GROMACS .gro file of N, CA and C in nm:
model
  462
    1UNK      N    1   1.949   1.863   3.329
    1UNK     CA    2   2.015   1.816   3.210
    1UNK      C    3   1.908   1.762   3.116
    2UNK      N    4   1.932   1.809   2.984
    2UNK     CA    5   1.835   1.792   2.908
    2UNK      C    6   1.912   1.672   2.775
    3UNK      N    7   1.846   1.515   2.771
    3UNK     CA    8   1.876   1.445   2.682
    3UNK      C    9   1.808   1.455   2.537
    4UNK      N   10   1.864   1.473   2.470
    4UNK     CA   11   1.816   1.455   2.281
    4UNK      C   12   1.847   1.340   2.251
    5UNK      N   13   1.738   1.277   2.181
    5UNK     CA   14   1.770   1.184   2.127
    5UNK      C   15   1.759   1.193   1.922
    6UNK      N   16   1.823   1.176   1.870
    6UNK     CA   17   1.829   1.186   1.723
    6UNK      C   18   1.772   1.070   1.640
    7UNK      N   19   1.661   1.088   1.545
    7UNK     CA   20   1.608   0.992   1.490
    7UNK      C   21   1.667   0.934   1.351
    8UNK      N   22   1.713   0.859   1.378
    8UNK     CA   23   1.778   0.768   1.266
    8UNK      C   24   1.696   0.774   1.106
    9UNK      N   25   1.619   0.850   1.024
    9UNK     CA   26   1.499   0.839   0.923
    9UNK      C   27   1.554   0.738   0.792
   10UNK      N   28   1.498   0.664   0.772
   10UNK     CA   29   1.549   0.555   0.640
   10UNK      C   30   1.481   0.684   0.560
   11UNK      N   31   1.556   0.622   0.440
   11UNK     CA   32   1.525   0.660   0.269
   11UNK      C   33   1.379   0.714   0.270
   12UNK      N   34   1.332   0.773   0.161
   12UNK     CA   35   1.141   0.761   0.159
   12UNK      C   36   1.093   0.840   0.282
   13UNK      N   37   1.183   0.870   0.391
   13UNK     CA   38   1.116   0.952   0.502
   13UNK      C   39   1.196   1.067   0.533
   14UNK      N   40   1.142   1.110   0.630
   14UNK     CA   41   1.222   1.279   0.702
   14UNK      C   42   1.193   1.278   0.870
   15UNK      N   43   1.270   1.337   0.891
   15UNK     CA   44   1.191   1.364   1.082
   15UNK      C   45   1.202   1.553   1.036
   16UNK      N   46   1.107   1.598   1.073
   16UNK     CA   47   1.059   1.787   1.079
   16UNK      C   48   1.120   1.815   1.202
   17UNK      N   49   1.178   1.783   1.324
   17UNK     CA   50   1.173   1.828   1.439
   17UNK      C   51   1.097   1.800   1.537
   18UNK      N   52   1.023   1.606   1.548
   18UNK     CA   53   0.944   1.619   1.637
   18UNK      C   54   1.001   1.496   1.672
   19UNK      N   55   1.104   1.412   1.598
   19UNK     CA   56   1.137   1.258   1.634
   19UNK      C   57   1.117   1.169   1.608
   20UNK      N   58   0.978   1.189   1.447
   20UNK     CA   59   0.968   1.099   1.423
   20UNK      C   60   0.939   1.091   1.305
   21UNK      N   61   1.018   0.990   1.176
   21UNK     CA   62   0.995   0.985   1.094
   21UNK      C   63   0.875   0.971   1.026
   22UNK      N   64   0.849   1.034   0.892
   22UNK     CA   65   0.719   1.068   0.854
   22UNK      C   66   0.760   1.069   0.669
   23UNK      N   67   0.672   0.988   0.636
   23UNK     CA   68   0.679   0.933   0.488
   23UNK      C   69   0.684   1.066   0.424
   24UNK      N   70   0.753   1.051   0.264
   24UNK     CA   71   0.807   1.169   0.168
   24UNK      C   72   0.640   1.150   0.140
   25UNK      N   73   0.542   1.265   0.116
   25UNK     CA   74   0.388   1.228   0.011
   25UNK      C   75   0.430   1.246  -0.100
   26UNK      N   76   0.327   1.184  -0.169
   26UNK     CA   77   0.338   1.094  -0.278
   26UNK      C   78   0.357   1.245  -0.406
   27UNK      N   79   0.523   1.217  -0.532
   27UNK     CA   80   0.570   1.332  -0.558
   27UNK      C   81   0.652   1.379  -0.532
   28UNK      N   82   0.691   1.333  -0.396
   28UNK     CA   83   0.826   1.426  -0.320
   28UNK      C   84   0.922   1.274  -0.281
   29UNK      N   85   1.069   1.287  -0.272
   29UNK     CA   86   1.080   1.163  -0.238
   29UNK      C   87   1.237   1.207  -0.159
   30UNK      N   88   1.331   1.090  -0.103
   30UNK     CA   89   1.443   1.106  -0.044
   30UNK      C   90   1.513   0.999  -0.023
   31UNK      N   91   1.633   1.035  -0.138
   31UNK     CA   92   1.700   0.867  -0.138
   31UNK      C   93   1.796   0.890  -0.026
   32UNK      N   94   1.830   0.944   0.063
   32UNK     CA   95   1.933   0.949   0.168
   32UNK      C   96   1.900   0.935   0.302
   33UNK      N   97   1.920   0.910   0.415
   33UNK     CA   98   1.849   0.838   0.530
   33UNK      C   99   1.866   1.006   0.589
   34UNK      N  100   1.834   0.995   0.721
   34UNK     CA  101   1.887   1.105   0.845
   34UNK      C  102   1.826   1.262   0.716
   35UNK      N  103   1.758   1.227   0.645
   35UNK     CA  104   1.692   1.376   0.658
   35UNK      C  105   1.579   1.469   0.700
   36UNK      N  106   1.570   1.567   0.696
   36UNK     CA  107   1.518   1.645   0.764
   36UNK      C  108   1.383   1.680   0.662
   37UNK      N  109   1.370   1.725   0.526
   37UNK     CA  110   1.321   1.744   0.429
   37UNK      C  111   1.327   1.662   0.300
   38UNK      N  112   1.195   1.628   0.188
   38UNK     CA  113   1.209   1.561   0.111
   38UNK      C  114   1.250   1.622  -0.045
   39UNK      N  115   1.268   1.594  -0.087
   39UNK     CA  116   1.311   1.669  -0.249
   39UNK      C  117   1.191   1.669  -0.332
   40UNK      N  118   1.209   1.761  -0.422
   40UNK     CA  119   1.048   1.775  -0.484
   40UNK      C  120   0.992   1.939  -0.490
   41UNK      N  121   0.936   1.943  -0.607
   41UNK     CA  122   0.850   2.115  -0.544
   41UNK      C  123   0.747   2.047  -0.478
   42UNK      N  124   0.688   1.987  -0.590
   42UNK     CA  125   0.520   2.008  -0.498
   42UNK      C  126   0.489   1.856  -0.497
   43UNK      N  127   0.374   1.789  -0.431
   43UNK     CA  128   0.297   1.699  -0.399
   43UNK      C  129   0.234   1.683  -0.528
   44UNK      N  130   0.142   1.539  -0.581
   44UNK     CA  131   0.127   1.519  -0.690
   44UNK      C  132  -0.009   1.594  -0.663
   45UNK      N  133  -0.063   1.668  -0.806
   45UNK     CA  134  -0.151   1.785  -0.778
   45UNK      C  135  -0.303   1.662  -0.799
   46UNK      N  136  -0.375   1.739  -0.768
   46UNK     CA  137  -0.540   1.704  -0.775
   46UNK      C  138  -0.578   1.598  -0.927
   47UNK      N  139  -0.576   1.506  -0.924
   47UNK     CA  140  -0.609   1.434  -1.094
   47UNK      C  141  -0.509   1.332  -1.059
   48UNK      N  142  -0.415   1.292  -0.974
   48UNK     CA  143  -0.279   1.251  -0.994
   48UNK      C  144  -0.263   1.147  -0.919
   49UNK      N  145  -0.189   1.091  -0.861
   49UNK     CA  146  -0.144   0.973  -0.761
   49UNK      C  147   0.014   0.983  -0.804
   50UNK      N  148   0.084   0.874  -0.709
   50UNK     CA  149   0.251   0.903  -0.671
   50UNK      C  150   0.273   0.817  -0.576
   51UNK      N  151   0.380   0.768  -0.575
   51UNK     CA  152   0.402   0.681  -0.490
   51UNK      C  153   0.474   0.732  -0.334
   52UNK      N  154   0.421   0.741  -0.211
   52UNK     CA  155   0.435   0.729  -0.083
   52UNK      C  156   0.593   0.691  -0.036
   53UNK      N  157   0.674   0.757   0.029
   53UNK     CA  158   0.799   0.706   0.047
   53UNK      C  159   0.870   0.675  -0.077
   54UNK      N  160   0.912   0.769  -0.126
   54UNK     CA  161   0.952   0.717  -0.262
   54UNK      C  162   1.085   0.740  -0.232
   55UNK      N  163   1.233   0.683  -0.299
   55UNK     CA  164   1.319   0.704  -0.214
   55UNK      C  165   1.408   0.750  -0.348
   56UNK      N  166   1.344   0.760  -0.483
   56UNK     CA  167   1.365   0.808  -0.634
   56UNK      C  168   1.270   0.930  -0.677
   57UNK      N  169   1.303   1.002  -0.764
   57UNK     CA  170   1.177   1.082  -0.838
   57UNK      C  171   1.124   0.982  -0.918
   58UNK      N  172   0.980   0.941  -0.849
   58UNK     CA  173   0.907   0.833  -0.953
   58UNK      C  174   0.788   0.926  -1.001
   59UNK      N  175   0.798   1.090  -0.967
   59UNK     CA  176   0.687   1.163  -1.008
   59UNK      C  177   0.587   1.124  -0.999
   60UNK      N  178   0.488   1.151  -1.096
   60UNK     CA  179   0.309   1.169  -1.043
   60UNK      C  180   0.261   1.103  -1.185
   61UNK      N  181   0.151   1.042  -1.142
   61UNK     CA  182   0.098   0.980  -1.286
   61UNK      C  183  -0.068   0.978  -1.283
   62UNK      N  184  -0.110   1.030  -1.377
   62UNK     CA  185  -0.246   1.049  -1.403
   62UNK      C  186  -0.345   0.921  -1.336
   63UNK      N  187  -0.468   0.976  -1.306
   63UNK     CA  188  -0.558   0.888  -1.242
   63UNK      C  189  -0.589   0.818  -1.386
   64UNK      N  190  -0.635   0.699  -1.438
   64UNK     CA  191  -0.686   0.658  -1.545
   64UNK      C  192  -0.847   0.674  -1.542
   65UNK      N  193  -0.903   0.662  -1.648
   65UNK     CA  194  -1.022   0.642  -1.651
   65UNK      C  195  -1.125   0.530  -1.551
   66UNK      N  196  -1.251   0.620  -1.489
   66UNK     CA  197  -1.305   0.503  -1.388
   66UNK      C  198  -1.266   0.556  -1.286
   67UNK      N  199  -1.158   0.611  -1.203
   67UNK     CA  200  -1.068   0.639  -1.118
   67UNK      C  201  -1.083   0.844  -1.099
   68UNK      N  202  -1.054   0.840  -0.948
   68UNK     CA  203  -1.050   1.027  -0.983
   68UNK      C  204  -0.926   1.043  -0.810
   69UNK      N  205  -0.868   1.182  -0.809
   69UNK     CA  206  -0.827   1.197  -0.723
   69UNK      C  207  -0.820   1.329  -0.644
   70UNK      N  208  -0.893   1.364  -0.559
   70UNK     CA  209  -0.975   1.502  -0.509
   70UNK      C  210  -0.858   1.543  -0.426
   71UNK      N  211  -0.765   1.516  -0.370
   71UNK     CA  212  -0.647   1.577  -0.271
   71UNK      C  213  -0.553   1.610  -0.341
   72UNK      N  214  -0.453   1.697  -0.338
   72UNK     CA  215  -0.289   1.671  -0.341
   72UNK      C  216  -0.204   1.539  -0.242
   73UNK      N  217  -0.138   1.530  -0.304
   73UNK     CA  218  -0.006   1.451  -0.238
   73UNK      C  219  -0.084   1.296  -0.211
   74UNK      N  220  -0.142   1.249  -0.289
   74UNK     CA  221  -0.241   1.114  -0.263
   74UNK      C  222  -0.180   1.024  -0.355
   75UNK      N  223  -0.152   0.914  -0.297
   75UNK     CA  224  -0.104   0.781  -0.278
   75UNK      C  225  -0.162   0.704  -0.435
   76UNK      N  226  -0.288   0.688  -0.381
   76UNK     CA  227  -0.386   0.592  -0.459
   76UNK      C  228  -0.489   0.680  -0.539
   77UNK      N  229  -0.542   0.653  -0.626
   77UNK     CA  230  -0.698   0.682  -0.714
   77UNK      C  231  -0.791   0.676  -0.641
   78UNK      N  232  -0.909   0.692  -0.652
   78UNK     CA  233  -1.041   0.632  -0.540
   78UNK      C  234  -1.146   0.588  -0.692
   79UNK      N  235  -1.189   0.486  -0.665
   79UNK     CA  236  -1.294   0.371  -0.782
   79UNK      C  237  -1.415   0.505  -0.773
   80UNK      N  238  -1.484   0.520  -0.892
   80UNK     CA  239  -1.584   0.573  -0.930
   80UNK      C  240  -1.684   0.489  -0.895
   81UNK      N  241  -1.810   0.544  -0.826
   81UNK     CA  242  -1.911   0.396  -0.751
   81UNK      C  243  -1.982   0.383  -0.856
   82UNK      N  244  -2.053   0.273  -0.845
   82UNK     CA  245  -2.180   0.258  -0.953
   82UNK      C  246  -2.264   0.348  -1.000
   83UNK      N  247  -2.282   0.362  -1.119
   83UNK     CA  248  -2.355   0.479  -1.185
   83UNK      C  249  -2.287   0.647  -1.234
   84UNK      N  250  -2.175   0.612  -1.204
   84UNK     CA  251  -2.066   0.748  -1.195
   84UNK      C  252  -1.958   0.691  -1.288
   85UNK      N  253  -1.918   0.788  -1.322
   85UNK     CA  254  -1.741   0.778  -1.377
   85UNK      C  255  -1.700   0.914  -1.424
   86UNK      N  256  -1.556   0.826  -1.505
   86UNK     CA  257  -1.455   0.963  -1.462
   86UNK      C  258  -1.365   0.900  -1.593
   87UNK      N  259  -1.281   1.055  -1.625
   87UNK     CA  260  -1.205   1.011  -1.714
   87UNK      C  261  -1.078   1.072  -1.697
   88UNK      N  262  -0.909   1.034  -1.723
   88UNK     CA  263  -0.802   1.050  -1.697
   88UNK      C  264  -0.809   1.187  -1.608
   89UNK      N  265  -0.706   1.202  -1.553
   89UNK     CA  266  -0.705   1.309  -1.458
   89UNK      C  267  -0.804   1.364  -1.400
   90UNK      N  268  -0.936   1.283  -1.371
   90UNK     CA  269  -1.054   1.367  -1.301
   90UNK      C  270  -1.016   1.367  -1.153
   91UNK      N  271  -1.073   1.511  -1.132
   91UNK     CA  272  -1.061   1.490  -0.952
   91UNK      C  273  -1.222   1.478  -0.886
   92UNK      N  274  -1.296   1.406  -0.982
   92UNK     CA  275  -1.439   1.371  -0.895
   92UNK      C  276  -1.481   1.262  -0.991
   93UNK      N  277  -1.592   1.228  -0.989
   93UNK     CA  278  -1.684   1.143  -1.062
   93UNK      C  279  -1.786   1.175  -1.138
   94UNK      N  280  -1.873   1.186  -1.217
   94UNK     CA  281  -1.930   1.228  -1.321
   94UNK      C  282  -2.090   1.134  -1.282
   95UNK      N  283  -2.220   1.167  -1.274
   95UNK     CA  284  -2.324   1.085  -1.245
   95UNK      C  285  -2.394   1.091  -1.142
   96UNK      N  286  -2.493   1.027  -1.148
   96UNK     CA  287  -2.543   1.005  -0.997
   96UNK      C  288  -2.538   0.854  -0.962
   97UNK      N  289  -2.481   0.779  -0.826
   97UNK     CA  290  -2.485   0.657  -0.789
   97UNK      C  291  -2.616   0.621  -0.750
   98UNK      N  292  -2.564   0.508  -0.816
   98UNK     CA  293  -2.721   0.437  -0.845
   98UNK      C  294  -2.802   0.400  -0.723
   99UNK      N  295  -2.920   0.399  -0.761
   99UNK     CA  296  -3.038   0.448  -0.652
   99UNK      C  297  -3.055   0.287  -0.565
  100UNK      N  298  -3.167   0.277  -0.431
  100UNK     CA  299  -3.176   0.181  -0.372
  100UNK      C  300  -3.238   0.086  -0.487
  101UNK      N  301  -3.210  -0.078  -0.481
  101UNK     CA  302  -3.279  -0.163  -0.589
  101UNK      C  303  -3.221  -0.180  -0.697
  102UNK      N  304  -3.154  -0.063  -0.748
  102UNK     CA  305  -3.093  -0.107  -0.849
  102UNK      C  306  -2.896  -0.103  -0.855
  103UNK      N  307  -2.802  -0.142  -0.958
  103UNK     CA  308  -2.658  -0.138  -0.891
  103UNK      C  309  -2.609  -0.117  -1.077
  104UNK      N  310  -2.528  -0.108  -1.052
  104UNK     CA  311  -2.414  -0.072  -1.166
  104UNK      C  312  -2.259  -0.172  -1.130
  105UNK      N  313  -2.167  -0.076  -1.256
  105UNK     CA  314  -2.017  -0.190  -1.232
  105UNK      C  315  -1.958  -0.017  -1.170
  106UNK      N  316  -1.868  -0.049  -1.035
  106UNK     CA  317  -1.771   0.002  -1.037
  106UNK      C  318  -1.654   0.112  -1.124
  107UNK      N  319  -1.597   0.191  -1.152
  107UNK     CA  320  -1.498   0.222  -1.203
  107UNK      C  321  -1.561   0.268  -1.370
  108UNK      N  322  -1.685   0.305  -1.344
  108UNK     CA  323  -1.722   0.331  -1.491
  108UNK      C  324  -1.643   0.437  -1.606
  109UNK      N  325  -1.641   0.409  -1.752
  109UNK     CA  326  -1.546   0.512  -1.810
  109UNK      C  327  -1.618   0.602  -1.883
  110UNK      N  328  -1.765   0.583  -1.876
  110UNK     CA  329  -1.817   0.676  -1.958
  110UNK      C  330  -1.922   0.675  -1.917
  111UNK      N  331  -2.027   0.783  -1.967
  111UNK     CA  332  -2.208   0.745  -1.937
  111UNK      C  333  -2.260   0.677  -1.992
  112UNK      N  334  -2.228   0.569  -2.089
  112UNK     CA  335  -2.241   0.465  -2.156
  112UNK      C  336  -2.235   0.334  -2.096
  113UNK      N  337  -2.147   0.379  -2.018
  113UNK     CA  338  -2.082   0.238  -1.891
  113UNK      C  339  -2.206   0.260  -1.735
  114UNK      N  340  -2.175   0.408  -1.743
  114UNK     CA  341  -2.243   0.399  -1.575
  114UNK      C  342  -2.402   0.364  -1.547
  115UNK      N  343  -2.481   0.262  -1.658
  115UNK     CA  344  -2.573   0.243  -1.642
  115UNK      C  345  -2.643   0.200  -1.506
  116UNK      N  346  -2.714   0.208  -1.461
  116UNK     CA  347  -2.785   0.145  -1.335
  116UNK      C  348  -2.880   0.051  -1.354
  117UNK      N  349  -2.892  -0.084  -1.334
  117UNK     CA  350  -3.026  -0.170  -1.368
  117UNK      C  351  -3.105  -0.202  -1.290
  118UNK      N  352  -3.216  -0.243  -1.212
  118UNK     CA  353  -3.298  -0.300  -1.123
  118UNK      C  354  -3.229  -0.446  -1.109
  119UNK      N  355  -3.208  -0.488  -0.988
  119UNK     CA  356  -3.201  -0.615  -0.946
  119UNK      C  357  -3.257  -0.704  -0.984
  120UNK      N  358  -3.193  -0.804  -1.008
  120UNK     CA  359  -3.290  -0.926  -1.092
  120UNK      C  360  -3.394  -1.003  -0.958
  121UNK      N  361  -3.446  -1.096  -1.010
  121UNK     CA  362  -3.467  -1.184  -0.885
  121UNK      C  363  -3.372  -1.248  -0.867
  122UNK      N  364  -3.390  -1.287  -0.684
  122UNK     CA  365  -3.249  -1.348  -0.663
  122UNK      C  366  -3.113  -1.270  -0.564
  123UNK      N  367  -3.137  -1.161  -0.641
  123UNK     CA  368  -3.032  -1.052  -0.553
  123UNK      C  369  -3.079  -0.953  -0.527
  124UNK      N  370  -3.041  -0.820  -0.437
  124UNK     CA  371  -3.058  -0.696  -0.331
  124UNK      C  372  -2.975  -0.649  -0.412
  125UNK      N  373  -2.998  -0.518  -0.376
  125UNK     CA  374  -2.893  -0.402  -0.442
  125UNK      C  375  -2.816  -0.380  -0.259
  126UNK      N  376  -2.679  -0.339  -0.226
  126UNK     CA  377  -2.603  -0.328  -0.119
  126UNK      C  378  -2.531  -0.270  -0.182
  127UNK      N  379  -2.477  -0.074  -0.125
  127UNK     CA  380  -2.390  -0.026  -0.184
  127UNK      C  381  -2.401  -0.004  -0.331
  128UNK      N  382  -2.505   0.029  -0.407
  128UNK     CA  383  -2.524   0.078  -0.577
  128UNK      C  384  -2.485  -0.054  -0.628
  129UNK      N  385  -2.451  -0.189  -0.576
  129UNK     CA  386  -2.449  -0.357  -0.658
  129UNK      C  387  -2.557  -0.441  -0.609
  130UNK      N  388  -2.557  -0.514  -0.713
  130UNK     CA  389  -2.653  -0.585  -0.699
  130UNK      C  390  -2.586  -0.735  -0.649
  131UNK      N  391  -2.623  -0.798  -0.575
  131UNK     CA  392  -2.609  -0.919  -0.490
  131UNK      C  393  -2.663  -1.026  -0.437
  132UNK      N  394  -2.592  -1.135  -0.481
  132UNK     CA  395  -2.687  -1.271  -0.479
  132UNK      C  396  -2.781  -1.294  -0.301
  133UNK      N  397  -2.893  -1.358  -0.338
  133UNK     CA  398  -2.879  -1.348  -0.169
  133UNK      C  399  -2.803  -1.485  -0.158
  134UNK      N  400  -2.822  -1.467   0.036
  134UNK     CA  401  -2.693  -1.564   0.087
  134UNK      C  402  -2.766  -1.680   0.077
  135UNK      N  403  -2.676  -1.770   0.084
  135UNK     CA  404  -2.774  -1.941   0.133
  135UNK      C  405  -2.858  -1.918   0.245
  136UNK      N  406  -2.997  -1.969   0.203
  136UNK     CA  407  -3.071  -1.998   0.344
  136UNK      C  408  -3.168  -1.841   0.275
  137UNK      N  409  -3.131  -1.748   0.166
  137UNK     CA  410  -3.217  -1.674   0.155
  137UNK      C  411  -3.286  -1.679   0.039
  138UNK      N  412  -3.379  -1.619  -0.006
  138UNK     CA  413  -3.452  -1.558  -0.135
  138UNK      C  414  -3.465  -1.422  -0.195
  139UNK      N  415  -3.520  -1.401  -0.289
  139UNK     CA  416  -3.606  -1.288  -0.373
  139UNK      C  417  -3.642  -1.342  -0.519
  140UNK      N  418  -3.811  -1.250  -0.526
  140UNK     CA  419  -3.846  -1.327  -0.611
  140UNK      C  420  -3.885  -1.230  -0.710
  141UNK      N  421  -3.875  -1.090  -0.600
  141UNK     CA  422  -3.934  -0.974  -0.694
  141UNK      C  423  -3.798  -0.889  -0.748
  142UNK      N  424  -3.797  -0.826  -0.845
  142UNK     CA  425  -3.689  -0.714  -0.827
  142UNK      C  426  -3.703  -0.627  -0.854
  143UNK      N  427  -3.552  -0.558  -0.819
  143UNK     CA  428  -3.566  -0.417  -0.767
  143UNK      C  429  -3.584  -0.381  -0.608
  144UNK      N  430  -3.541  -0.503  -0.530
  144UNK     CA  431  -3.513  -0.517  -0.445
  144UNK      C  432  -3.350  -0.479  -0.336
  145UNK      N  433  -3.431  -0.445  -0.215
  145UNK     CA  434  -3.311  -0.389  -0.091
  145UNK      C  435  -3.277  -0.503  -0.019
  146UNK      N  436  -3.323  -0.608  -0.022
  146UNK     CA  437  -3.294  -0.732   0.037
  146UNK      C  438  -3.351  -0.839   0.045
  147UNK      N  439  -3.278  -0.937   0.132
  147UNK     CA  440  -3.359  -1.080   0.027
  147UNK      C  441  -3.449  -1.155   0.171
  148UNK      N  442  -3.500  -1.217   0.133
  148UNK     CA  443  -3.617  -1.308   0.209
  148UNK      C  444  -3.540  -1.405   0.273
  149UNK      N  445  -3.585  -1.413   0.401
  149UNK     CA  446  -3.546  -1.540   0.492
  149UNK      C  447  -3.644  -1.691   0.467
  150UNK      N  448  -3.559  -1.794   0.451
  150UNK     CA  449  -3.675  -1.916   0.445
  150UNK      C  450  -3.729  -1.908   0.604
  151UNK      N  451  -3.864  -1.935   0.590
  151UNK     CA  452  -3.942  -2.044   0.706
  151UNK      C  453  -3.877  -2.119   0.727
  152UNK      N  454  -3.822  -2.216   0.832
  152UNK     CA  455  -3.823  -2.364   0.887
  152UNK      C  456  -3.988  -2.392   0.926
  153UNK      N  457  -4.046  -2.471   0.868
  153UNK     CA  458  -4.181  -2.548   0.869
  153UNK      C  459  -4.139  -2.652   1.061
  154UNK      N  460  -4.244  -2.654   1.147
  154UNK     CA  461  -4.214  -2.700   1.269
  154UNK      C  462  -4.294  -2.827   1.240
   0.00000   0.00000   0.00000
């Protein structure tokens, strides 16, 4: 004797035939519980984002500037790193991220923005930013990968 068990799916989800509910991607959505499939043609295309479990057509809305989105059916934007950017609907980033020593801002909107500078004294570049060192450290030069440990004098 063979038992089935039937998966109950809230709003925003579907079960395919395996038991287990699985979010509408972002674009497609399902305001009715216990279904099987979500409503929608397609997933929000490449440039786009959409909201995940959507349980309305809240459709697809352009990445903004700074922001890009390389998949279908994606949730969120992804931040342009330092020295890069992007403008509405990009599905990449524009630049090269900025080199060791020196850092940029995040989410740049133009090549005007994605400048890269050398580290001042004081801070390391970590990840294309530039960064204070911690307490207990230094730098005196810049254009620096990291910062100086004090001596304790014995």
């Amino acid at each position: 004797i063979t038992i089935e068990t039937c998966v109950n799916c809230n709003s925003g989800t579907y079960e395919n035939g395996d038991n287990i509910c699985n979010n509408c991607p972002a674009g497609k959505w399902q305001a009715n519980e216990k279904s099987t499939e979500c409503n929608g043609n397609t997933e929000c295309p490449t440039g786009k984002f959409g909201i995940e479990a959507a349980t309305s057509n809240m459709g697809c809305t352009s990445c903004p500037n700074g922001k890009y989105s390389n998949g279908s059916g994606q949730n969120i934007c992804k931040i342009c790193k330092p020295g890069m950017w992007s403008t509405t609907d990009s599905i990449n980033c524009q630049g090269e991220i900025c080199s060791a020593g020196t850092g940029g801002i995040q989410g740049a909107t133009s090549s005007q923005d994605a400048i890269c500078t050398e580290c001042v004294a004081g801070k390391y570049s970590y990840n294309a930013t530039c960064i204070y060192c911690s307490f207990g450290q230094w730098q005196d030069n810049i254009g620096s990968t990291e910062c100086k440990v004090f001596n304790k004098k014995t």
